[in-house]
């Protein structure tokens, strides 16, 4: 709810309790709850962001970031970069996973800038507009760096 600007941009409506529930329970077809990982990001003991990641989507060696969302006041301060590093660290613990994916709604210009800066590139995969979104989904991926031994 603290980042309502995202919903307004990509769906044209303010977030509701349904959006919160959907974040915690929705899964792509064929996936189960054991494949879904939700994260909270904090600064000064305050939650400033959330993410969910689905392991094994859409191939066993991939994971998709369903959503990474920071409050407006937390953006542009390096906290998103730190969140992505946390997601990558988690993905490194999953045997066989070497690629992260994300689908960005095509009217979210700031998200494209951010994800490209994080090393993600467009795959050429584009999904047509479907409810509840008001734009097409553009898929980006990043190959994870090989883990360095401790």
PDB file of C-alpha atoms in Angstrom:
ATOM      1  CA  UNK A   1       0.000   0.000   0.000  1.00  0.00           C
ATOM      2  CA  UNK A   2       2.964   2.297   0.655  1.00  0.00           C
ATOM      3  CA  UNK A   3       3.950   2.020  -3.014  1.00  0.00           C
ATOM      4  CA  UNK A   4       0.554   2.673  -4.591  1.00  0.00           C
ATOM      5  CA  UNK A   5       2.219   4.516  -7.471  1.00  0.00           C
ATOM      6  CA  UNK A   6       3.275   1.150  -8.922  1.00  0.00           C
ATOM      7  CA  UNK A   7      -0.296  -0.187  -9.079  1.00  0.00           C
ATOM      8  CA  UNK A   8      -1.566   3.071 -10.474  1.00  0.00           C
ATOM      9  CA  UNK A   9       1.053   2.922 -13.233  1.00  0.00           C
ATOM     10  CA  UNK A  10       0.738  -0.713 -14.299  1.00  0.00           C
ATOM     11  CA  UNK A  11      -2.944  -1.388 -13.541  1.00  0.00           C
ATOM     12  CA  UNK A  12      -4.519   2.057 -13.373  1.00  0.00           C
ATOM     13  CA  UNK A  13      -6.018   1.370  -9.919  1.00  0.00           C
ATOM     14  CA  UNK A  14      -4.953   1.852  -6.320  1.00  0.00           C
ATOM     15  CA  UNK A  15      -3.854  -1.325  -4.538  1.00  0.00           C
ATOM     16  CA  UNK A  16      -6.381  -3.228  -2.455  1.00  0.00           C
ATOM     17  CA  UNK A  17      -6.277  -6.033   0.101  1.00  0.00           C
ATOM     18  CA  UNK A  18      -6.611  -8.422  -2.857  1.00  0.00           C
ATOM     19  CA  UNK A  19      -3.249  -7.209  -4.217  1.00  0.00           C
ATOM     20  CA  UNK A  20      -1.598  -7.959  -0.874  1.00  0.00           C
ATOM     21  CA  UNK A  21      -3.104 -11.450  -0.726  1.00  0.00           C
ATOM     22  CA  UNK A  22      -2.163 -12.076  -4.361  1.00  0.00           C
ATOM     23  CA  UNK A  23       1.475 -11.177  -3.664  1.00  0.00           C
ATOM     24  CA  UNK A  24       1.690 -13.862  -0.989  1.00  0.00           C
ATOM     25  CA  UNK A  25      -0.290 -16.664  -2.640  1.00  0.00           C
ATOM     26  CA  UNK A  26      -0.274 -16.413  -6.439  1.00  0.00           C
ATOM     27  CA  UNK A  27       1.855 -18.864  -8.372  1.00  0.00           C
ATOM     28  CA  UNK A  28       2.478 -19.532 -12.051  1.00  0.00           C
ATOM     29  CA  UNK A  29       0.825 -22.659 -13.493  1.00  0.00           C
ATOM     30  CA  UNK A  30       2.527 -25.872 -12.413  1.00  0.00           C
ATOM     31  CA  UNK A  31       4.367 -24.315  -9.461  1.00  0.00           C
ATOM     32  CA  UNK A  32       3.674 -24.938  -5.786  1.00  0.00           C
ATOM     33  CA  UNK A  33       4.154 -23.051  -2.541  1.00  0.00           C
ATOM     34  CA  UNK A  34       7.553 -24.676  -1.919  1.00  0.00           C
ATOM     35  CA  UNK A  35       8.834 -22.872  -5.036  1.00  0.00           C
ATOM     36  CA  UNK A  36       7.773 -19.382  -3.879  1.00  0.00           C
ATOM     37  CA  UNK A  37       9.979 -17.206  -1.696  1.00  0.00           C
ATOM     38  CA  UNK A  38       8.835 -13.851  -0.333  1.00  0.00           C
ATOM     39  CA  UNK A  39      11.235 -11.297   1.077  1.00  0.00           C
ATOM     40  CA  UNK A  40      10.949  -8.072   3.006  1.00  0.00           C
ATOM     41  CA  UNK A  41      13.570  -5.345   2.884  1.00  0.00           C
ATOM     42  CA  UNK A  42      14.118  -3.050   5.855  1.00  0.00           C
ATOM     43  CA  UNK A  43      15.857   0.216   6.691  1.00  0.00           C
ATOM     44  CA  UNK A  44      15.974   1.479  10.266  1.00  0.00           C
ATOM     45  CA  UNK A  45      13.571  -1.292  11.369  1.00  0.00           C
ATOM     46  CA  UNK A  46      10.949  -0.129   8.844  1.00  0.00           C
ATOM     47  CA  UNK A  47       9.841  -2.234   5.897  1.00  0.00           C
ATOM     48  CA  UNK A  48      10.728  -0.367   2.725  1.00  0.00           C
ATOM     49  CA  UNK A  49      10.248  -3.076   0.125  1.00  0.00           C
ATOM     50  CA  UNK A  50       9.074  -6.541  -0.807  1.00  0.00           C
ATOM     51  CA  UNK A  51       9.943  -9.183  -3.368  1.00  0.00           C
ATOM     52  CA  UNK A  52       8.775 -12.596  -4.404  1.00  0.00           C
ATOM     53  CA  UNK A  53      10.822 -15.065  -6.368  1.00  0.00           C
ATOM     54  CA  UNK A  54       9.656 -18.318  -7.945  1.00  0.00           C
ATOM     55  CA  UNK A  55      12.334 -21.001  -8.224  1.00  0.00           C
ATOM     56  CA  UNK A  56      12.233 -23.121 -11.374  1.00  0.00           C
ATOM     57  CA  UNK A  57      10.087 -20.842 -13.527  1.00  0.00           C
ATOM     58  CA  UNK A  58       9.925 -21.216 -16.588  1.00  0.00           C
ATOM     59  CA  UNK A  59      12.711 -23.778 -16.696  1.00  0.00           C
ATOM     60  CA  UNK A  60      14.490 -25.713 -13.932  1.00  0.00           C
ATOM     61  CA  UNK A  61      17.628 -23.542 -14.277  1.00  0.00           C
ATOM     62  CA  UNK A  62      15.714 -20.254 -13.961  1.00  0.00           C
ATOM     63  CA  UNK A  63      13.955 -18.262 -11.256  1.00  0.00           C
ATOM     64  CA  UNK A  64      11.590 -15.373 -11.856  1.00  0.00           C
ATOM     65  CA  UNK A  65      11.254 -12.273  -9.738  1.00  0.00           C
ATOM     66  CA  UNK A  66       7.497 -11.863  -9.653  1.00  0.00           C
ATOM     67  CA  UNK A  67       7.750  -8.453  -8.039  1.00  0.00           C
ATOM     68  CA  UNK A  68      10.383  -6.250  -6.455  1.00  0.00           C
ATOM     69  CA  UNK A  69       8.778  -3.134  -5.050  1.00  0.00           C
ATOM     70  CA  UNK A  70      10.244  -0.379  -2.884  1.00  0.00           C
ATOM     71  CA  UNK A  71       8.447   2.540  -1.311  1.00  0.00           C
ATOM     72  CA  UNK A  72       8.888   5.762  -3.308  1.00  0.00           C
ATOM     73  CA  UNK A  73      11.024   7.350  -0.563  1.00  0.00           C
ATOM     74  CA  UNK A  74      13.406   4.360  -0.712  1.00  0.00           C
ATOM     75  CA  UNK A  75      14.049   4.498  -4.436  1.00  0.00           C
ATOM     76  CA  UNK A  76      17.190   6.012  -5.923  1.00  0.00           C
ATOM     77  CA  UNK A  77      19.252   5.375  -2.778  1.00  0.00           C
ATOM     78  CA  UNK A  78      20.950   2.084  -3.697  1.00  0.00           C
ATOM     79  CA  UNK A  79      18.442   0.023  -1.704  1.00  0.00           C
ATOM     80  CA  UNK A  80      17.036  -1.623  -4.834  1.00  0.00           C
ATOM     81  CA  UNK A  81      20.535  -2.701  -5.830  1.00  0.00           C
ATOM     82  CA  UNK A  82      20.982  -4.216  -2.378  1.00  0.00           C
ATOM     83  CA  UNK A  83      17.641  -6.010  -2.716  1.00  0.00           C
ATOM     84  CA  UNK A  84      18.704  -7.503  -6.057  1.00  0.00           C
ATOM     85  CA  UNK A  85      21.979  -8.659  -4.485  1.00  0.00           C
ATOM     86  CA  UNK A  86      19.949 -10.383  -1.748  1.00  0.00           C
ATOM     87  CA  UNK A  87      17.771 -12.078  -4.352  1.00  0.00           C
ATOM     88  CA  UNK A  88      20.847 -13.203  -6.280  1.00  0.00           C
ATOM     89  CA  UNK A  89      22.437 -14.557  -3.087  1.00  0.00           C
ATOM     90  CA  UNK A  90      19.302 -16.573  -2.374  1.00  0.00           C
ATOM     91  CA  UNK A  91      19.206 -17.890  -5.955  1.00  0.00           C
ATOM     92  CA  UNK A  92      22.836 -19.000  -5.616  1.00  0.00           C
ATOM     93  CA  UNK A  93      21.722 -21.440  -2.893  1.00  0.00           C
ATOM     94  CA  UNK A  94      19.431 -23.257  -5.349  1.00  0.00           C
ATOM     95  CA  UNK A  95      21.284 -26.044  -7.151  1.00  0.00           C
ATOM     96  CA  UNK A  96      21.119 -25.695 -10.909  1.00  0.00           C
ATOM     97  CA  UNK A  97      19.602 -22.196 -10.982  1.00  0.00           C
ATOM     98  CA  UNK A  98      21.810 -19.943 -13.094  1.00  0.00           C
ATOM     99  CA  UNK A  99      19.398 -17.366 -14.519  1.00  0.00           C
ATOM    100  CA  UNK A 100      17.042 -14.762 -13.068  1.00  0.00           C
ATOM    101  CA  UNK A 101      14.047 -13.456 -15.046  1.00  0.00           C
ATOM    102  CA  UNK A 102      11.638 -10.592 -14.611  1.00  0.00           C
ATOM    103  CA  UNK A 103       8.701  -9.363 -16.665  1.00  0.00           C
ATOM    104  CA  UNK A 104       8.308  -5.583 -16.776  1.00  0.00           C
ATOM    105  CA  UNK A 105       5.142  -3.829 -17.920  1.00  0.00           C
ATOM    106  CA  UNK A 106       6.118  -1.846 -20.995  1.00  0.00           C
ATOM    107  CA  UNK A 107       4.915   1.526 -19.662  1.00  0.00           C
ATOM    108  CA  UNK A 108       7.206   1.308 -16.610  1.00  0.00           C
ATOM    109  CA  UNK A 109      10.196   3.214 -17.990  1.00  0.00           C
ATOM    110  CA  UNK A 110      11.901   3.593 -14.601  1.00  0.00           C
ATOM    111  CA  UNK A 111      11.822  -0.186 -14.097  1.00  0.00           C
ATOM    112  CA  UNK A 112      13.555  -0.763 -17.440  1.00  0.00           C
ATOM    113  CA  UNK A 113      16.317   1.663 -16.466  1.00  0.00           C
ATOM    114  CA  UNK A 114      16.733  -0.049 -13.085  1.00  0.00           C
ATOM    115  CA  UNK A 115      16.780  -3.636 -14.361  1.00  0.00           C
ATOM    116  CA  UNK A 116      19.188  -2.833 -17.178  1.00  0.00           C
ATOM    117  CA  UNK A 117      21.477  -1.178 -14.646  1.00  0.00           C
ATOM    118  CA  UNK A 118      21.300  -4.417 -12.623  1.00  0.00           C
ATOM    119  CA  UNK A 119      22.595  -6.354 -15.647  1.00  0.00           C
ATOM    120  CA  UNK A 120      19.308  -7.703 -17.019  1.00  0.00           C
ATOM    121  CA  UNK A 121      18.759  -7.733 -20.773  1.00  0.00           C
ATOM    122  CA  UNK A 122      15.641  -8.148 -22.860  1.00  0.00           C
ATOM    123  CA  UNK A 123      15.096 -11.666 -24.180  1.00  0.00           C
ATOM    124  CA  UNK A 124      12.851 -10.625 -27.071  1.00  0.00           C
ATOM    125  CA  UNK A 125       9.948 -12.329 -25.305  1.00  0.00           C
ATOM    126  CA  UNK A 126       6.947 -10.046 -25.095  1.00  0.00           C
ATOM    127  CA  UNK A 127       3.512 -11.017 -23.821  1.00  0.00           C
ATOM    128  CA  UNK A 128       0.415  -9.135 -24.974  1.00  0.00           C
ATOM    129  CA  UNK A 129      -1.630  -6.946 -22.652  1.00  0.00           C
ATOM    130  CA  UNK A 130      -3.771  -9.003 -20.306  1.00  0.00           C
ATOM    131  CA  UNK A 131      -5.845  -8.015 -17.296  1.00  0.00           C
ATOM    132  CA  UNK A 132      -5.189  -6.541 -14.849  1.00  0.00           C
ATOM    133  CA  UNK A 133      -2.207  -4.844 -16.507  1.00  0.00           C
ATOM    134  CA  UNK A 134      -2.476  -1.890 -18.871  1.00  0.00           C
ATOM    135  CA  UNK A 135       0.667  -2.737 -20.810  1.00  0.00           C
ATOM    136  CA  UNK A 136       2.453  -5.685 -22.378  1.00  0.00           C
ATOM    137  CA  UNK A 137       4.989  -7.695 -20.365  1.00  0.00           C
ATOM    138  CA  UNK A 138       8.583  -7.526 -21.580  1.00  0.00           C
ATOM    139  CA  UNK A 139      10.849 -10.293 -20.256  1.00  0.00           C
ATOM    140  CA  UNK A 140      14.400  -9.587 -19.145  1.00  0.00           C
ATOM    141  CA  UNK A 141      16.985 -12.078 -17.888  1.00  0.00           C
ATOM    142  CA  UNK A 142      20.350 -12.096 -16.187  1.00  0.00           C
ATOM    143  CA  UNK A 143      22.829 -14.936 -15.979  1.00  0.00           C
ATOM    144  CA  UNK A 144      24.048 -15.283 -12.412  1.00  0.00           C
ATOM    145  CA  UNK A 145      27.746 -14.956 -11.822  1.00  0.00           C
ATOM    146  CA  UNK A 146      29.444 -18.201 -10.825  1.00  0.00           C
ATOM    147  CA  UNK A 147      29.786 -18.557  -7.094  1.00  0.00           C
ATOM    148  CA  UNK A 148      33.207 -17.922  -5.718  1.00  0.00           C
ATOM    149  CA  UNK A 149      34.478 -20.406  -3.143  1.00  0.00           C
ATOM    150  CA  UNK A 150      34.601 -19.114   0.414  1.00  0.00           C
TER     151      UNK A 150
END
